[in-house]
Structures are given as C-alpha cells and as structure tokens.
Short mmCIF file of C-alpha atoms in Angstrom, two decimals:
data_model
loop_
_atom_site.label_atom_id
_atom_site.label_comp_id
_atom_site.label_asym_id
_atom_site.label_seq_id
_atom_site.Cartn_x
_atom_site.Cartn_y
_atom_site.Cartn_z
CA MET D 1 0.00 0.00 0.00
CA SER D 2 1.48 3.36 -1.01
CA GLN D 3 2.01 6.00 1.68
CA HIS D 4 2.16 9.80 1.98
CA PHE D 5 5.03 11.46 3.87
CA GLN D 6 5.49 15.12 4.78
CA HIS D 7 8.75 16.98 5.38
CA ASP D 8 9.92 20.56 5.50
CA VAL D 9 12.77 19.80 3.11
CA LEU D 10 13.10 16.86 0.72
CA ILE D 11 16.66 16.28 -0.54
CA ILE D 12 17.01 13.90 -3.49
CA GLY D 13 20.61 12.67 -3.36
CA SER D 14 22.97 11.72 -0.53
CA GLY D 15 26.33 13.04 -1.73
CA ALA D 16 28.40 16.04 -0.64
CA ALA D 17 25.82 18.61 -1.77
CA GLY D 18 22.80 16.92 -0.19
CA LEU D 19 24.49 16.17 3.15
CA THR D 20 25.91 19.70 3.35
CA LEU D 21 22.49 21.22 2.75
CA ALA D 22 20.91 19.09 5.49
CA LEU D 23 23.61 20.00 8.02
CA ASN D 24 23.23 23.73 7.33
CA LEU D 25 19.47 23.77 7.92
CA PRO D 26 18.01 24.45 11.40
CA PRO D 27 17.64 21.35 13.61
CA HIS D 28 13.89 21.90 14.14
CA LEU D 29 13.08 21.20 10.47
CA ARG D 30 11.97 17.74 9.33
CA ILE D 31 14.35 16.70 6.56
CA ALA D 32 14.42 13.60 4.34
CA ILE D 33 17.49 12.58 2.31
CA LEU D 34 16.80 10.03 -0.42
CA SER D 35 19.39 7.67 -1.86
CA LYS D 36 18.35 5.44 -4.74
CA GLY D 37 20.81 2.77 -3.63
CA GLU D 38 23.12 2.61 -0.65
CA LEU D 39 24.12 5.98 0.79
CA SER D 40 27.72 5.72 -0.46
CA ASN D 41 26.75 4.94 -4.06
CA GLY D 42 27.19 8.52 -5.32
CA SER D 43 30.22 10.19 -6.89
CA THR D 44 31.37 11.96 -3.70
CA PHE D 45 32.61 8.76 -2.08
CA TRP D 46 34.92 8.03 -5.01
CA ALA D 47 36.37 11.52 -5.49
CA GLN D 48 40.14 11.34 -4.98
CA GLY D 49 41.62 14.77 -5.67
CA GLY D 50 40.36 17.38 -3.23
CA VAL D 51 38.70 20.77 -2.86
CA ALA D 52 40.04 23.94 -4.50
CA ALA D 53 40.09 27.02 -2.26
CA VAL D 54 42.15 30.14 -1.56
CA LEU D 55 43.92 29.06 1.64
CA ASP D 56 47.59 29.90 1.26
CA ASP D 57 48.95 33.38 2.01
CA THR D 58 50.61 33.53 -1.42
CA ASP D 59 47.33 32.76 -3.21
CA THR D 60 44.53 35.24 -3.95
CA VAL D 61 40.85 35.26 -4.83
CA GLU D 62 41.76 37.09 -8.05
CA SER D 63 44.19 34.35 -9.05
CA HIS D 64 41.66 31.55 -8.43
CA VAL D 65 39.00 33.49 -10.35
CA GLU D 66 41.39 34.08 -13.25
CA ASP D 67 42.47 30.43 -13.43
CA THR D 68 38.82 29.33 -13.48
CA LEU D 69 37.90 31.80 -16.22
CA ILE D 70 40.82 30.63 -18.36
CA ALA D 71 39.93 26.95 -17.91
CA GLY D 72 36.27 27.73 -18.74
CA ALA D 73 37.29 28.96 -22.22
CA GLY D 74 35.47 32.27 -21.96
CA LEU D 75 32.11 30.81 -21.01
CA CYS D 76 32.11 31.02 -17.21
CA ARG D 77 29.62 33.37 -15.59
CA LYS D 78 31.98 35.74 -13.81
CA GLU D 79 29.58 36.52 -10.98
CA ALA D 80 29.18 32.81 -10.25
CA VAL D 81 32.95 32.26 -10.28
CA ARG D 82 33.57 35.17 -7.92
CA PHE D 83 30.70 34.13 -5.64
CA THR D 84 32.11 30.59 -5.37
CA VAL D 85 35.74 31.56 -4.84
CA GLU D 86 34.94 34.32 -2.32
CA HIS D 87 33.07 31.75 -0.20
CA SER D 88 35.75 29.05 -0.57
CA ARG D 89 37.68 29.67 2.64
CA GLU D 90 34.58 29.67 4.86
CA ALA D 91 33.36 26.47 3.19
CA ILE D 92 36.66 24.73 3.95
CA GLN D 93 36.60 26.08 7.51
CA TRP D 94 33.12 24.59 7.92
CA LEU D 95 34.39 21.19 6.68
CA ILE D 96 37.30 21.33 9.13
CA GLU D 97 34.84 22.12 11.93
CA GLN D 98 32.78 19.06 10.95
CA GLY D 99 35.92 16.98 11.49
CA VAL D 100 37.06 16.19 7.93
CA PRO D 101 40.58 14.69 8.33
CA PHE D 102 42.42 16.72 5.70
CA THR D 103 46.10 15.81 5.23
CA ARG D 104 48.35 17.96 7.38
CA GLU D 105 51.61 19.49 6.17
CA ASP D 106 53.28 19.09 9.53
CA PRO D 107 52.02 16.97 12.44
CA THR D 108 53.38 19.46 14.98
CA MET D 109 51.18 22.30 16.13
CA ARG D 110 52.22 25.82 15.12
CA ASP D 111 52.60 28.69 17.60
CA ASP D 112 49.23 30.16 16.61
CA GLY D 113 47.47 26.99 17.72
CA GLY D 114 46.40 25.99 14.20
CA PHE D 115 47.57 23.21 11.93
CA ALA D 116 49.13 23.58 8.49
CA PHE D 117 47.31 21.50 5.86
CA HIS D 118 49.03 20.11 2.79
CA LEU D 119 47.95 21.78 -0.45
CA THR D 120 48.55 20.19 -3.82
CA ARG D 121 48.32 21.61 -7.33
CA GLU D 122 46.24 20.27 -10.20
CA GLY D 123 45.84 21.03 -13.90
CA GLY D 124 44.82 24.61 -14.66
CA HIS D 125 45.69 25.98 -11.20
CA SER D 126 48.51 28.52 -10.89
CA HIS D 127 48.96 27.85 -7.15
CA ARG D 128 48.88 24.96 -4.73
CA ARG D 129 45.31 25.35 -3.48
CA ILE D 130 43.84 21.84 -3.37
CA ILE D 131 43.17 20.74 0.20
CA HIS D 132 42.80 16.97 0.39
CA ALA D 133 42.69 13.87 2.56
CA ALA D 134 45.53 11.86 1.00
CA ASP D 135 44.06 10.62 -2.31
CA ALA D 136 40.63 9.66 -0.94
CA THR D 137 39.19 13.09 -0.17
CA GLY D 138 35.65 12.25 -1.23
CA ALA D 139 35.46 9.23 1.06
CA ALA D 140 36.81 11.26 4.01
CA ILE D 141 34.31 14.07 3.42
CA PHE D 142 31.39 11.70 2.88
CA LYS D 143 32.07 9.64 6.00
CA THR D 144 32.50 12.75 8.14
CA LEU D 145 29.34 14.49 6.92
CA LEU D 146 27.31 11.26 7.10
CA ALA D 147 28.39 10.76 10.71
CA GLN D 148 27.24 14.30 11.51
CA VAL D 149 23.89 13.77 9.76
CA GLN D 150 23.32 10.53 11.68
CA LYS D 151 23.56 12.52 14.93
CA ARG D 152 20.63 14.72 13.89
CA PRO D 153 17.25 13.21 14.90
CA ASN D 154 15.45 15.61 12.54
CA ILE D 155 17.11 14.12 9.44
CA GLU D 156 15.82 10.87 7.90
CA LEU D 157 18.22 8.91 5.68
CA LEU D 158 16.26 6.73 3.27
CA GLU D 159 18.20 4.19 1.21
CA GLN D 160 16.73 2.32 -1.80
CA HIS D 161 14.31 5.19 -2.55
CA VAL D 162 14.21 6.24 -6.21
CA ALA D 163 12.61 9.58 -7.11
CA ILE D 164 10.46 9.17 -10.23
CA ASP D 165 9.07 12.65 -10.90
CA LEU D 166 8.48 15.98 -9.22
CA ILE D 167 4.99 17.06 -8.20
CA THR D 168 4.16 20.65 -9.19
CA GLU D 169 1.09 22.84 -9.03
CA SER D 170 0.95 23.07 -12.81
CA LYS D 171 1.10 19.27 -13.20
CA LEU D 172 -1.88 19.00 -10.84
CA GLY D 173 -3.82 21.60 -12.81
CA LEU D 174 -3.53 24.18 -10.00
CA PRO D 175 -2.68 27.85 -10.50
CA GLY D 176 1.05 28.53 -10.06
CA LYS D 177 4.20 26.51 -10.77
CA ARG D 178 5.46 25.66 -7.28
CA CYS D 179 7.14 22.31 -6.60
CA LEU D 180 5.21 20.40 -3.93
CA GLY D 181 7.35 17.27 -3.59
CA ALA D 182 7.98 14.06 -5.52
CA TYR D 183 6.74 10.57 -6.27
CA VAL D 184 9.28 8.05 -4.95
CA LEU D 185 9.69 4.32 -5.56
CA ASN D 186 10.44 2.42 -2.36
CA ARG D 187 12.50 -0.47 -3.74
CA GLN D 188 11.95 -2.56 -0.61
CA SER D 189 8.15 -2.42 -0.66
CA GLY D 190 7.80 -2.01 -4.42
CA GLU D 191 5.29 0.81 -3.84
CA VAL D 192 5.40 4.38 -5.15
CA ASP D 193 5.00 6.76 -2.20
CA THR D 194 4.14 10.46 -2.21
CA TYR D 195 6.56 12.87 -0.53
CA SER D 196 5.35 16.42 0.03
CA ALA D 197 7.69 19.19 1.19
CA ARG D 198 7.93 22.95 1.54
CA PHE D 199 11.19 22.79 -0.41
CA THR D 200 12.59 20.09 -2.69
CA THR D 201 16.26 19.91 -3.69
CA LEU D 202 17.81 17.97 -6.55
CA ALA D 203 21.29 16.87 -5.46
CA CYS D 204 21.42 13.79 -7.69
CA GLY D 205 24.81 14.18 -9.35
CA GLY D 206 25.55 14.20 -13.07
CA ALA D 207 24.88 12.09 -16.15
CA ALA D 208 28.25 10.52 -17.07
CA LYS D 209 26.65 7.07 -17.18
CA VAL D 210 25.23 8.11 -20.55
CA TYR D 211 28.64 7.08 -21.90
CA LEU D 212 30.07 3.58 -22.31
CA TYR D 213 33.28 4.37 -20.41
CA THR D 214 32.97 6.45 -17.28
CA SER D 215 34.73 7.03 -13.98
CA ASN D 216 31.35 7.50 -12.29
CA PRO D 217 29.33 5.01 -10.23
CA ASP D 218 26.21 3.43 -11.70
CA SER D 219 23.99 6.08 -10.09
CA ALA D 220 25.11 8.94 -12.39
CA CYS D 221 22.07 8.79 -14.67
CA GLY D 222 21.07 12.45 -14.93
CA ASP D 223 17.96 11.86 -12.81
CA GLY D 224 17.80 15.40 -11.42
CA ILE D 225 18.30 17.02 -14.81
CA ALA D 226 15.57 14.87 -16.39
CA MET D 227 13.08 15.43 -13.56
CA ALA D 228 13.67 19.18 -13.60
CA TRP D 229 13.21 19.36 -17.38
CA ARG D 230 9.94 17.43 -17.23
CA ALA D 231 8.79 19.81 -14.47
CA GLY D 232 9.48 22.85 -16.66
CA CYS D 233 13.02 23.99 -15.77
CA ARG D 234 15.56 25.29 -18.25
CA VAL D 235 18.83 23.41 -18.70
CA GLY D 236 22.15 24.87 -19.80
CA ASN D 237 25.40 23.87 -21.51
CA LEU D 238 24.76 20.12 -21.57
CA GLU D 239 27.10 19.73 -24.55
CA PHE D 240 30.06 20.14 -22.17
CA ASN D 241 30.89 16.72 -20.77
CA GLN D 242 34.28 16.40 -19.19
CA PHE D 243 36.28 13.28 -19.90
CA HIS D 244 38.81 12.43 -17.22
CA PRO D 245 42.03 11.73 -19.13
CA THR D 246 43.27 8.94 -16.91
CA CYS D 247 40.96 6.09 -15.97
CA LEU D 248 42.68 2.79 -15.14
CA TYR D 249 42.63 0.51 -18.19
CA HIS D 250 42.23 -3.05 -16.97
CA PRO D 251 39.50 -5.62 -17.75
CA GLN D 252 38.66 -6.09 -14.06
CA ALA D 253 38.90 -2.42 -13.05
CA LYS D 254 35.49 -0.77 -13.08
CA ASN D 255 35.28 3.03 -12.98
CA PHE D 256 38.60 3.58 -11.19
CA LEU D 257 40.18 6.90 -12.09
CA ILE D 258 43.78 7.88 -11.47
CA THR D 259 43.68 11.20 -9.64
CA GLU D 260 44.68 14.43 -11.36
CA ALA D 261 47.04 15.09 -8.46
CA LEU D 262 49.32 12.29 -9.66
CA ARG D 263 50.18 14.41 -12.71
CA GLY D 264 50.35 17.46 -10.45
CA GLU D 265 53.10 15.72 -8.46
CA GLY D 266 55.17 14.82 -11.52
CA GLY D 267 53.44 11.92 -13.28
CA LEU D 268 54.26 11.74 -17.01
CA LEU D 269 52.06 10.49 -19.86
CA LYS D 270 53.83 8.14 -22.25
CA LEU D 271 53.21 6.04 -25.34
CA PRO D 272 53.83 2.26 -25.24
CA ASN D 273 57.42 2.89 -26.43
CA GLY D 274 58.06 5.14 -23.42
CA GLU D 275 57.94 8.41 -25.39
CA ARG D 276 56.25 11.45 -23.81
CA PHE D 277 53.67 13.11 -26.05
CA MET D 278 51.95 15.93 -24.09
CA PRO D 279 54.67 18.56 -24.83
CA ARG D 280 53.71 18.24 -28.53
CA PHE D 281 50.12 19.30 -27.74
CA ASP D 282 50.47 22.00 -25.08
CA SER D 283 53.24 24.00 -23.43
CA ARG D 284 51.79 23.03 -20.02
CA ALA D 285 52.27 19.38 -20.95
CA GLU D 286 50.78 17.05 -18.28
CA LEU D 287 49.42 20.05 -16.35
CA ALA D 288 47.24 21.25 -19.24
CA PRO D 289 43.46 21.32 -18.60
CA ARG D 290 41.70 17.98 -18.73
CA ASP D 291 40.03 18.49 -22.13
CA VAL D 292 43.40 19.17 -23.77
CA VAL D 293 44.94 16.08 -22.15
CA ALA D 294 41.92 13.86 -22.98
CA ARG D 295 41.94 14.97 -26.65
CA ALA D 296 45.68 14.38 -26.89
CA ILE D 297 45.32 10.85 -25.52
CA ASP D 298 42.33 10.20 -27.82
CA HIS D 299 44.38 11.47 -30.79
CA GLU D 300 47.38 9.28 -29.99
CA MET D 301 45.24 6.19 -29.41
CA LYS D 302 43.51 6.65 -32.78
CA ARG D 303 46.75 7.57 -34.59
CA LEU D 304 48.61 4.50 -33.36
CA GLY D 305 45.66 2.12 -33.01
CA ILE D 306 46.48 1.45 -29.35
CA ASP D 307 44.09 0.54 -26.53
CA CYS D 308 45.63 2.83 -23.92
CA VAL D 309 48.53 5.11 -22.99
CA TYR D 310 50.61 5.05 -19.81
CA LEU D 311 50.91 7.35 -16.79
CA ASP D 312 54.31 7.01 -15.14
CA ILE D 313 55.34 8.31 -11.71
CA SER D 314 57.84 5.52 -10.99
CA HIS D 315 60.76 8.00 -11.22
CA LYS D 316 59.63 9.41 -7.84
CA PRO D 317 60.77 7.77 -4.56
CA ALA D 318 58.62 4.81 -3.55
CA ASP D 319 57.84 6.19 -0.10
CA PHE D 320 56.69 9.50 -1.65
CA ILE D 321 54.30 7.63 -3.97
CA GLN D 322 52.93 5.39 -1.23
CA SER D 323 52.37 8.27 1.21
CA HIS D 324 50.82 10.67 -1.31
CA PHE D 325 48.76 8.15 -3.28
CA PRO D 326 47.97 5.20 -0.99
CA THR D 327 44.58 4.49 -2.59
CA VAL D 328 45.92 4.47 -6.15
CA TYR D 329 48.95 2.42 -5.06
CA GLU D 330 46.87 -0.25 -3.31
CA ARG D 331 44.19 -0.40 -6.02
CA CYS D 332 46.72 -0.79 -8.82
CA LEU D 333 48.56 -3.42 -6.79
CA ASP D 334 45.29 -5.37 -6.65
CA PHE D 335 45.57 -5.65 -10.45
CA GLY D 336 49.26 -6.55 -10.41
CA ILE D 337 50.55 -3.06 -11.21
CA ASP D 338 53.25 -1.66 -8.91
CA ILE D 339 53.19 2.08 -9.65
CA THR D 340 56.50 2.60 -7.82
CA ARG D 341 58.17 0.45 -10.49
CA GLU D 342 56.02 0.60 -13.65
CA PRO D 343 53.62 2.90 -15.50
CA ILE D 344 49.83 2.73 -15.19
CA PRO D 345 47.74 1.89 -18.31
CA VAL D 346 45.08 4.60 -18.70
CA VAL D 347 42.26 5.70 -21.05
CA PRO D 348 39.91 8.72 -21.02
CA ALA D 349 36.46 8.19 -19.49
CA ALA D 350 33.35 10.36 -19.07
CA HIS D 351 33.77 12.08 -15.74
CA TYR D 352 31.77 15.25 -15.13
CA THR D 353 28.62 16.93 -16.49
CA CYS D 354 29.46 20.65 -16.69
CA GLY D 355 25.93 21.68 -17.69
CA GLY D 356 22.70 21.03 -15.85
CA VAL D 357 19.61 22.68 -14.39
CA VAL D 358 19.83 26.48 -14.59
CA VAL D 359 20.08 27.99 -11.08
CA ASP D 360 21.00 31.28 -9.41
CA ASN D 361 23.56 31.82 -6.62
CA HIS D 362 21.13 30.35 -4.08
CA GLY D 363 20.58 27.17 -6.10
CA ARG D 364 17.04 28.25 -7.03
CA THR D 365 15.63 26.81 -10.28
CA ASP D 366 12.90 28.31 -12.48
CA ILE D 367 10.25 26.61 -10.33
CA PRO D 368 9.45 28.08 -6.89
CA GLY D 369 10.29 25.69 -4.07
CA LEU D 370 12.71 23.66 -6.22
CA TYR D 371 16.49 23.87 -5.84
CA ALA D 372 19.33 22.12 -7.66
CA ILE D 373 22.86 21.89 -6.24
CA GLY D 374 26.08 20.07 -7.06
CA GLU D 375 26.63 18.38 -10.41
CA THR D 376 22.90 18.42 -11.20
CA SER D 377 23.00 22.20 -11.45
CA PHE D 378 24.29 24.73 -13.97
CA THR D 379 25.61 27.66 -11.94
CA GLY D 380 27.92 29.06 -14.61
CA LEU D 381 31.03 28.28 -12.54
CA HIS D 382 32.57 25.78 -14.95
CA GLY D 383 31.92 27.39 -18.31
CA ALA D 384 33.08 25.22 -21.21
CA ASN D 385 35.45 23.20 -19.05
CA ARG D 386 35.51 22.43 -15.32
CA MET D 387 38.79 23.17 -13.59
CA ALA D 388 39.98 20.38 -11.32
CA SER D 389 38.55 20.32 -7.77
CA ASN D 390 36.24 23.31 -8.31
CA SER D 391 33.23 20.97 -8.39
CA MET D 392 33.56 19.82 -4.78
CA LEU D 393 33.86 23.46 -3.75
CA GLU D 394 30.69 24.25 -5.72
CA CYS D 395 28.80 21.58 -3.75
CA PHE D 396 29.60 23.16 -0.40
CA VAL D 397 29.22 26.82 -1.36
CA TYR D 398 25.86 26.41 -3.11
CA ALA D 399 24.44 23.96 -0.56
CA ARG D 400 25.20 26.45 2.22
CA SER D 401 23.72 29.30 0.17
CA ALA D 402 20.56 27.30 -0.56
CA ALA D 403 20.16 26.49 3.14
CA LEU D 404 20.24 30.19 4.03
CA ASP D 405 17.71 30.99 1.31
CA MET D 406 15.30 28.29 2.51
CA GLN D 407 15.51 29.53 6.09
CA GLU D 408 14.55 33.03 4.99
CA GLN D 409 11.48 31.73 3.13
CA MET D 410 10.43 28.97 5.53
CA THR D 411 7.92 30.98 7.60
CA ASP D 412 6.14 32.19 4.46
CA THR D 413 5.86 28.72 2.93
CA SER D 414 3.11 26.31 3.93
CA LEU D 415 3.40 22.54 3.84
CA PRO D 416 1.56 21.04 0.83
CA SER D 417 -1.31 18.70 1.67
CA ASN D 418 -3.81 16.43 -0.09
CA LEU D 419 -1.49 15.51 -2.93
CA PRO D 420 -2.85 12.72 -5.14
CA SER D 421 -1.31 9.27 -4.84
CA TRP D 422 0.61 7.67 -7.69
CA ASP D 423 -1.71 6.00 -10.20
CA ALA D 424 -0.54 2.47 -10.97
CA SER D 425 -3.95 1.09 -11.90
CA GLN D 426 -3.21 0.59 -15.60
CA VAL D 427 0.24 -0.99 -15.39
CA THR D 428 1.35 -4.61 -15.33
CA ASP D 429 4.55 -6.39 -14.34
CA SER D 430 7.01 -6.61 -17.20
CA ASP D 431 8.57 -9.84 -18.39
CA GLU D 432 10.72 -7.97 -20.90
CA ASP D 433 13.61 -6.70 -18.77
CA VAL D 434 15.95 -7.72 -21.58
CA ILE D 435 14.59 -4.75 -23.58
CA ILE D 436 15.71 -2.33 -20.86
CA ALA D 437 19.18 -3.89 -20.78
CA HIS D 438 19.49 -3.79 -24.57
CA ASN D 439 18.34 -0.16 -24.84
CA TRP D 440 20.68 0.86 -22.01
CA ASP D 441 23.65 -0.70 -23.82
CA GLU D 442 22.69 0.76 -27.22
CA LEU D 443 22.30 4.27 -25.77
CA ARG D 444 25.70 4.29 -24.06
CA ARG D 445 27.47 2.89 -27.12
CA PHE D 446 26.16 5.42 -29.63
CA MET D 447 26.73 8.29 -27.20
CA TRP D 448 30.37 7.16 -26.86
CA ASP D 449 30.82 6.78 -30.63
CA TYR D 450 28.93 9.86 -31.82
CA VAL D 451 28.83 12.38 -28.93
CA GLY D 452 32.22 11.67 -27.38
CA ILE D 453 35.53 13.52 -27.10
CA VAL D 454 35.62 14.48 -30.81
CA ARG D 455 32.34 15.17 -32.65
CA THR D 456 31.02 15.92 -36.15
CA SER D 457 27.64 17.16 -37.34
CA LYS D 458 26.96 13.84 -39.05
CA ARG D 459 27.74 11.87 -35.89
CA LEU D 460 25.39 14.10 -33.89
CA GLN D 461 22.61 13.61 -36.46
CA ARG D 462 23.04 9.84 -36.24
CA ALA D 463 22.90 10.02 -32.46
CA GLN D 464 19.77 12.17 -32.54
CA HIS D 465 18.00 9.74 -34.88
CA ARG D 466 18.79 6.81 -32.61
CA VAL D 467 17.85 8.54 -29.38
CA ARG D 468 14.46 9.54 -30.81
CA LEU D 469 13.70 5.90 -31.60
CA LEU D 470 14.79 4.87 -28.11
CA LEU D 471 12.69 7.56 -26.44
CA GLY D 472 9.60 6.29 -28.25
CA GLU D 473 10.23 2.71 -27.13
CA ILE D 474 10.97 3.75 -23.55
CA ASP D 475 7.87 5.94 -23.35
CA GLU D 476 5.65 3.05 -24.46
CA PHE D 477 7.35 0.74 -21.97
CA TYR D 478 7.04 3.29 -19.15
CA SER D 479 3.32 3.80 -19.82
CA ASN D 480 2.43 0.13 -19.65
CA TYR D 481 4.64 -1.53 -17.07
CA LYS D 482 5.35 -1.23 -13.38
CA VAL D 483 8.26 1.11 -12.67
CA SER D 484 11.65 -0.21 -11.55
CA ARG D 485 14.96 1.50 -10.83
CA ASP D 486 16.35 0.27 -14.18
CA LEU D 487 13.39 1.65 -16.14
CA ILE D 488 13.41 4.99 -14.29
CA GLU D 489 17.15 5.41 -14.91
CA LEU D 490 16.89 4.43 -18.57
CA ARG D 491 14.04 6.92 -19.09
CA ASN D 492 16.08 9.70 -17.48
CA LEU D 493 19.32 8.82 -19.23
CA ALA D 494 17.72 8.75 -22.67
CA LEU D 495 16.09 12.14 -22.09
CA VAL D 496 19.36 13.71 -20.91
CA ALA D 497 21.19 12.15 -23.88
CA ASP D 498 18.67 13.83 -26.18
CA LEU D 499 19.23 17.17 -24.41
CA MET D 500 23.01 16.74 -24.71
CA ILE D 501 22.74 16.02 -28.44
CA ARG D 502 20.43 19.01 -29.00
CA SER D 503 22.84 21.26 -27.14
CA ALA D 504 25.84 19.98 -29.09
CA MET D 505 24.04 20.51 -32.43
CA ARG D 506 23.38 24.14 -31.51
CA ARG D 507 27.03 24.96 -30.85
CA HIS D 508 28.72 25.74 -34.17
CA GLU D 509 32.22 26.09 -32.78
CA SER D 510 34.85 24.19 -30.82
CA ARG D 511 35.15 25.51 -27.30
CA GLY D 512 36.43 23.80 -24.18
CA LEU D 513 35.01 20.31 -23.89
CA HIS D 514 32.92 20.58 -27.07
CA TYR D 515 35.25 19.78 -29.96
CA THR D 516 33.82 19.27 -33.44
CA LEU D 517 35.76 18.66 -36.65
CA ASP D 518 33.14 20.61 -38.64
CA TYR D 519 33.64 23.81 -36.61
CA PRO D 520 37.25 23.65 -35.33
CA ASP D 521 37.48 27.36 -34.48
CA MET D 522 36.03 29.31 -31.57
CA GLN D 523 33.37 31.95 -32.19
CA PRO D 524 34.39 35.49 -31.15
CA GLU D 525 31.43 35.76 -28.79
CA ALA D 526 30.86 33.22 -26.01
CA CYS D 527 27.21 32.23 -25.50
CA ASP D 528 25.57 29.67 -23.21
CA THR D 529 23.35 27.01 -24.74
CA ILE D 530 20.04 27.27 -22.88
CA LEU D 531 17.19 24.89 -23.71
CA VAL D 532 13.67 25.84 -22.65
CA PRO D 533 11.01 23.11 -22.15
CA THR D 534 8.25 25.10 -23.89
CA THR D 535 10.31 25.13 -27.10
CA TYR D 536 11.29 21.49 -26.84
CA ALA D 537 8.67 19.94 -29.14
CA GLY D 538 10.07 18.53 -32.38
#
C-alpha cells in the first residue's frame, strides 16, 4: 500500500551537496534525504583529488577566479565564479569544523594553535590550493558528513528510494508553478509513495553514465536534470561533458580513475614505447586542462591504433608515492601493477557533467520551491570546461547558500497537503527486462561513438536519430509496465542524452570540452546554450 510522507525539506541525493544542505538547515526542520541505492553509491565517495580554495597566504581570490575563467574557455559566468571563490575559505573552515581529516603538512602544532594543511596543485591551477585527505578526499568528506547527519534526529536517511518525478502545481492543474514534492519508488516495498515538502532539492549528481566508459558510479544517470526538465526547468550547456584523461585501463577495473594530483606531483604520460607526447600538444604538458589532455590521448590512441597510454610516476621515490597516493597504489597493486616500479595503463572516461539545471547563486531553479545543487545544477562556474577540484567546492558553497535561502522563506511557505497518490492502476509487471538492458547498452554505445571527445555534425545527427527511436520505445514501456529502478534510470538517461545532443548541435564552434571537426574554431562571442522546455517539441 502506497504512503504519503510530509517533510519541511526533501533532498534527493545523498552526496556532498545533499548532506551539506541538510547540516546547514536548522535542527527543528523535518528533513528527508533520499538515496536510490546505498548511501555511499554517489560520486562523492569516489572523489580522490580534493577541494580547491584560496587558503595559502601567497594565493589570492583574483588568481583563483582568473584560473577558473581561463579553464572555462570564456564561457564562465563571472559573478558565479567570484561568488564561489569568495566563499571558498569559509566552506573549507566549515568542513574542518565538521571533522574532515584533511592531510596535514606538519604533524606538529604551530605557535598560533592551528595546523598547516598540505595543499597540492592540479591542472589549470597557478597555485597549490587543493586541500585533500591523501588521495581519498571524497570518502573522508562523505564519512564525516554522514556521521554528523546521523547525529541529527530531525534528518531521515532513506536508502533504496528512487525519485520518479516531481509534483508541481501546474502538473496537478492548479494555479502557479510551485514544486510540492515528488513521487518516490520504495524499492523494498515495491510501492510508489508520495513525498510532500515545503522545499525540494535535486542533489542527484551528473549524467556521465550516458557514456560507455565512465569514472562515475552506476547512479550517475542524470535523474535530477531529467526530472527538472519534465517539471518545466531550463537546462544549460549540456554539450560540455568532461572526460577524465586517466581512468585505469584493466579488464577487471570498473570506474577507477587515477587522480589528477598524480600528474600534479610529476606523473608523465607516455606512449607504449616510453615516449612522452603531451609537450607536442600544449606548453603546459601534463598540467594542461583535462580536455586538452583527454583529446591528446584520444588522438594518440587513434593515430597508433592502441588501446591505452601510460601514466608514469615511478621516477619518484617509492615512499613518496605510497604516502601521497595510498589508494591508487593499493588499487593498482590489486591488479598486479606496482606504480613505484612501472607505469599505469590509462584511457579517457566520461567524468563530469558541466551543464545542468539552470540555477542562481542560491541554487534556485525556475520553479518556486525547487532547488538544484552540485553536479545536477548549472551555476555558470565551470563554463566550457571544469577546472579540477572546483566541483567539490561548488557543492559546499551552493548547498550552504541554498540552506540560508530556505531559512529566509520557511515561515512564508506552507506545507503542501492532499497531494494525489501515484496511479498504478493501468500498469502490469514486465517480463521484458531484456529490452531495458538492450536499450541501455545501445544508448551508451552510440553516445560514446557519436557524442564523445571528438564530434562531427553527421555523428550528432546519427545520435539524434537513434535517441528519438529509443525515447519512443521507452515511453511506451514506461506507460504500460510497473516502474523499476532500471526503467526509471533508462528513461532519465535517454532524455538527458537527447538534451546533450540538441545542445551539441546548436554549438557551431569548438570551445572547451565541445570539440567538433566541422567547426574547429572558436566563435568570437561566447554564449551559453540554454534549452527551454516550452520550445522542446520537435
């Protein structure tokens, strides 16, 4: 039997952004955090690198802003960049106060009573400004924030709960557009429950799972972007998908990326014959932005017909490697690769969705009562290319800003009531799960082949034709059969793939992460690609 639950704030997603939002809201509010699998299934847990922030006395806000604008290839929204960077130090201070065990520079206490934290440098940054917890920063942050959330009796953590669609006034035929909550599949009961809330937040991560090879966990299906679009929100810059240049290439290694910091500490990219190739592509060599490095690797792999290239840090002392990169060292050792003695086989893999749901500096979407934070959102911070470790910072800054905004509006916002239950009267159980699996595989393969690191107009047209056919099949399936996590994710992923293809077809230039052979030059004027639901037909 389906149920109806009421909360002050409904947070869809249990990663860094969602947990941070919950912890920055007043303790008297009833808050629900939904995770469609286990709590640690999101991207935060697997993030290795760290958080970019202006922390060192030799660094400046202006320098961090400038580096971000350069990496974004002229497309960053300057006010969003400045807003994020100016709030970076306080965000890090908040994380330290929560107990995040960032790596310390020196174990001895300084005279001022504080501790010096180790800062590393990553591609695109002009200073050492990446604060980290060895090479498993995401796991350290996630565990710390989760432990703090678990101490709060006002916060419910709900695993195996899959959001299907948002409930809005306009969808119910009421005057206004306000978001009232969401319909949620409880995977344990098999029922679709109704969750009403004063405020609903999409903190669902990105959509890298739309590609065949990705560093992301299986949960990165673009759920938040798809739900927001269906509810009437604009989306922006979805053609910009960042490919991490160095994902471990091994038949048993699933989604394991080799942190950017390894190149920051001297790792060199080499061909199978041991020759370095990055200096031929960019004066910054291995420290060039990720899109430059990923394209260079893609070019060399295609030119030579090789399956991978190699990342070599074995020229560094073994104890340095083991202390700085214990996670990478141990993981590679599991596959018989000793990185203190030999290079690591790597390939590019889809890593980060730079576009998303259009929001302001408080994380507010086009729909009242609905927020989007983290990778689900499009703040304008990343522009045409995300600079390393800015994304984690974005999670904390915008989650904290959204929390403040909700508090200011809370007294003027009533709790929705009498929402209709989910209608499952016309659906039957499906015995055709093989169709979902086949469509899932087909979608990810043509997105990799046609909408990948290097694009052409013809490839995009082929992709669009195929995704339209898939959307028709999925829609028919969705209308007639009982919903499951696989079906919900496939429906969302296909929709976001279509939005990505549409966005890519609109950009007649090569800029940042969008590189097309038909338009190799950059247009003199930088413009965002904004898609509006009312103009979506056809």
